[in-house]
Amino acid sequence: MNFYLTYFFIAIGLFGFSALFALFGVYAERKLSAFIQDRLGPTETGTFGSLQTIADILKMLQKELIIPTAADKLLFMMAPAVIFIAVYLGFAVLPWGPGLAPAKLNLGLYYLFAVLSIETLGILMAGWGSNNKYSILGAMRSAAQIVSYEIPAGFAIISVVMISQTLNLQTIATQQGILSSEKVTFAGFWDVSNIGGIFSWNVFRAPHLLVAFVIYFIASLAESNRAPFDVPEAESELVAGFHTEYTGLRFALVFLAEYSMMFMVSMIGAVLFLGAWNTPLPNMGVVELAAWTTGAGWGIFWIALKTLSLVGIQMWIRWTLPRFRVDQLMNFCWKVLTPAAFACVLVSGLWRIFLM
Amino acid sequence: MTLVQALFYLMAFVALGSAVFVASTKNLVRSIFMFFITLMALAGLYVLALADFVAITQIVIYVGGILVLILFAFMLSGRENLNYISAIQNKFISIRKLPALLLAALFLIGLINVVVKMDTGNLEWVKISMEQKNDIQPTIEMTGNIGVNLMTHYLLPFEAVSILLMIALIGAAHLSRKEVAV
């Protein structure tokens, strides 16, 4: 019975974590955007405005839940839950440290890929359920974008899987550090199995994965509907896209899903390319930095640091780049990213045959 | 009843119930979203049958691909078409439904016949493979096996399917491109 209780505790803990992260993320985003635009951002509520998002969520919880008369009520009410649960399901397989993964699925990566595609359905559900032109246009744009950008993202992921030869995220993580049971080489020639650190990360084990990482990162921006790929909610054209009609708690759920999605795609990127929970510090002779900074607690610290830096870059990009036009978006996906991702897969194959 | 059996009956119930809803409702969009539940329940049944790879593939292809495509087709077509379908007179027994009813009845008889005649508890081939240890354990990893088999035993069908998909893609691209003025 204890066995099942642990599952429940971990699930509730992850939910609490994603809620906390959304609160912290919104605050960070507002402060960061203020810094980029030479403003101050929230300053009044709490020290440096730190209680601002808590005040926001309290306000949001009290708001009336409005259902438009013409809406398909069932779909309208269920959509935010479907969107959030799709993202939340993904957290089940992400590894947090050596031996610390909620579920050690041997198909973890493939499962993540499947679960992320459910979100599209939730967005379409919200768009259709709202019975509003802006909502449905936003939902269709979002679905078209997610479906298209899944292809370069998928191929970038496949090029990693070809190098690591497994779909188990925990195994992929272990391979990129001193705990690896197989030989790890830096760029295919320098044996770094006992040195570890930044040299054994996937992007340096096979340098073409650096290209794959950039492709994955761009595609992940599109999949989480972030600027410069935010045509689904382009304020100047579509009011707010698929969540135009949502108020109160339901709107909060949509927002929670967006921030959880940001965190999750960043964490997948960190796990696949940037050494997961492995330390960036290498062993240097007697100064065994890598051995000292590897462990369950350190693992959580490193993965959180890497993921939050990627989230920070996402925010930085959002507030500095203008929005893509729809045709530019599709051209970029099909004519630049997809061929480049195919090339990465090809190089991965050759790398596997000749250099590993 | 073990937990696995309970889960099996739960999934089977959800799959059948939602499938009946999909077939009977007149609100086509809702029936598509209900189909999503059927597919998820089916994926759950696959997991119970230790076919985890098939289960996830089912979600990737059907939920992520085909359902979204069907929804797109819906949203691009006008509301009039949808209203036309819900305006069709629907009597349970009518002459138009006779062929379908006959087929369904025949199929049901066939299925019941199979279930009654087959002694599921002690099938010959199941016993033989149990003796030869040729069965799948819950701990085994099947993905590598699938990959190796696709690239060795089933290479020809695999390539044939890929060529078929290629032809379909080229055809679609040809149909959707602009007419060149002669």
XYZ file of C-alpha atoms in Angstrom, chain A residues 85-252:
168
model
C -3.298 17.241 -17.959
C -1.559 16.586 -21.292
C 1.396 18.662 -20.137
C 1.306 17.359 -16.584
C 1.403 13.712 -17.756
C 4.785 14.425 -19.305
C 6.331 15.211 -15.921
C 5.939 11.534 -14.984
C 9.050 10.397 -16.843
C 11.484 13.308 -16.452
C 14.599 12.330 -14.475
C 15.625 14.670 -11.636
C 18.804 13.011 -10.404
C 20.656 9.694 -10.233
C 17.920 7.220 -9.273
C 15.347 10.003 -9.008
C 12.710 9.654 -11.722
C 8.965 9.426 -11.010
C 8.634 6.588 -13.560
C 11.507 4.669 -15.152
C 9.779 3.977 -18.454
C 11.915 2.238 -21.048
C 9.969 4.173 -23.691
C 10.135 7.445 -21.742
C 11.110 9.729 -24.601
C 8.550 8.274 -26.995
C 5.899 8.565 -24.279
C 6.741 12.253 -23.842
C 6.415 12.795 -27.561
C 2.997 11.096 -27.561
C 1.715 12.996 -24.554
C 2.738 16.354 -25.986
C 0.615 15.702 -29.065
C -2.498 15.437 -26.878
C -2.170 19.118 -26.043
C -3.059 20.005 -29.646
C -6.369 18.251 -29.179
C -7.094 20.250 -26.029
C -6.369 23.497 -27.850
C -8.654 22.546 -30.735
C -11.299 21.603 -28.154
C -11.012 25.046 -26.540
C -11.184 26.787 -29.907
C -14.224 24.888 -31.132
C -15.979 24.913 -27.758
C -15.745 28.704 -27.411
C -17.742 29.178 -30.627
C -15.860 32.361 -31.405
C -14.085 33.240 -34.639
C -10.945 34.459 -32.944
C -10.766 31.376 -30.758
C -11.159 28.965 -33.625
C -8.634 30.798 -35.799
C -6.163 30.794 -32.918
C -6.757 27.114 -32.246
C -6.257 26.179 -35.902
C -3.086 28.219 -36.181
C -1.791 26.664 -32.997
C -2.577 23.130 -34.141
C -1.026 23.704 -37.577
C 2.087 25.117 -35.962
C 2.467 22.368 -33.377
C 1.897 19.599 -35.918
C 4.462 21.104 -38.321
C 7.139 21.813 -35.740
C 6.795 18.341 -34.256
C 8.661 17.064 -37.321
C 12.008 18.925 -36.904
C 11.764 18.442 -33.127
C 11.153 14.731 -33.632
C 14.120 14.336 -35.970
C 16.413 16.295 -33.658
C 15.346 13.924 -30.870
C 15.905 10.891 -33.119
C 19.468 12.027 -33.826
C 20.107 11.961 -30.056
C 18.461 8.576 -29.675
C 20.714 7.184 -32.420
C 23.764 8.285 -30.444
C 22.475 7.089 -27.060
C 20.718 3.933 -28.374
C 17.923 4.071 -25.805
C 14.571 5.748 -25.229
C 14.859 5.611 -21.453
C 15.431 9.175 -20.258
C 17.220 8.047 -17.096
C 19.686 5.980 -19.165
C 20.244 8.893 -21.554
C 20.983 11.069 -18.524
C 23.384 8.553 -16.954
C 25.366 8.187 -20.195
C 26.406 11.827 -20.113
C 28.624 11.802 -17.031
C 31.050 9.938 -14.819
C 28.368 7.436 -13.734
C 28.187 6.063 -17.276
C 28.847 2.340 -17.614
C 30.088 2.655 -21.192
C 32.948 4.585 -22.742
C 32.263 8.302 -23.204
C 34.337 10.241 -25.703
C 34.603 13.967 -26.303
C 33.941 14.640 -30.021
C 34.624 11.000 -30.799
C 38.348 10.850 -30.015
C 39.164 11.877 -26.408
C 38.122 9.357 -23.747
C 36.450 11.337 -20.954
C 34.748 8.443 -19.104
C 36.510 9.385 -15.861
C 36.763 13.121 -16.452
C 33.079 13.795 -17.013
C 31.824 17.312 -16.597
C 30.856 19.433 -19.560
C 32.950 17.300 -21.955
C 30.682 14.283 -21.665
C 27.430 16.104 -22.430
C 25.661 14.919 -25.565
C 26.286 18.172 -27.437
C 30.045 17.642 -27.010
C 30.088 13.870 -27.350
C 28.911 14.386 -30.920
C 29.237 18.041 -31.953
C 26.587 17.871 -34.692
C 24.091 17.524 -31.841
C 24.757 21.202 -31.174
C 22.894 21.882 -34.429
C 20.225 19.386 -33.387
C 19.913 21.193 -30.057
C 19.339 24.542 -31.757
C 16.713 22.943 -34.025
C 15.029 21.319 -31.030
C 15.082 24.568 -29.055
C 13.486 26.567 -31.878
C 10.869 23.879 -32.446
C 10.144 23.719 -28.726
C 9.453 27.461 -28.712
C 6.889 26.852 -31.433
C 5.369 23.897 -29.611
C 4.783 25.916 -26.475
C 3.317 28.783 -28.559
C 5.913 31.262 -27.341
C 7.066 34.345 -29.220
C 8.381 34.632 -31.929
C 5.995 31.781 -32.736
C 2.945 33.188 -30.962
C 0.699 33.629 -34.007
C -1.964 31.511 -32.246
C -2.526 34.281 -29.725
C -1.328 37.276 -31.724
C -2.900 40.063 -29.669
C -3.063 42.532 -32.541
C -4.996 40.130 -34.766
C -6.843 37.572 -32.684
C -7.520 39.221 -29.285
C -6.014 36.319 -27.330
C -6.356 33.317 -29.613
C -7.867 30.089 -28.353
C -8.277 31.301 -24.748
C -10.166 34.503 -25.583
C -13.369 33.385 -23.842
C -11.819 31.929 -20.710
C -12.085 33.621 -17.345
C -11.032 33.002 -13.779
C -9.801 29.566 -12.820
C -10.052 28.147 -16.342
C -7.856 30.923 -17.678
C -5.427 30.238 -14.849
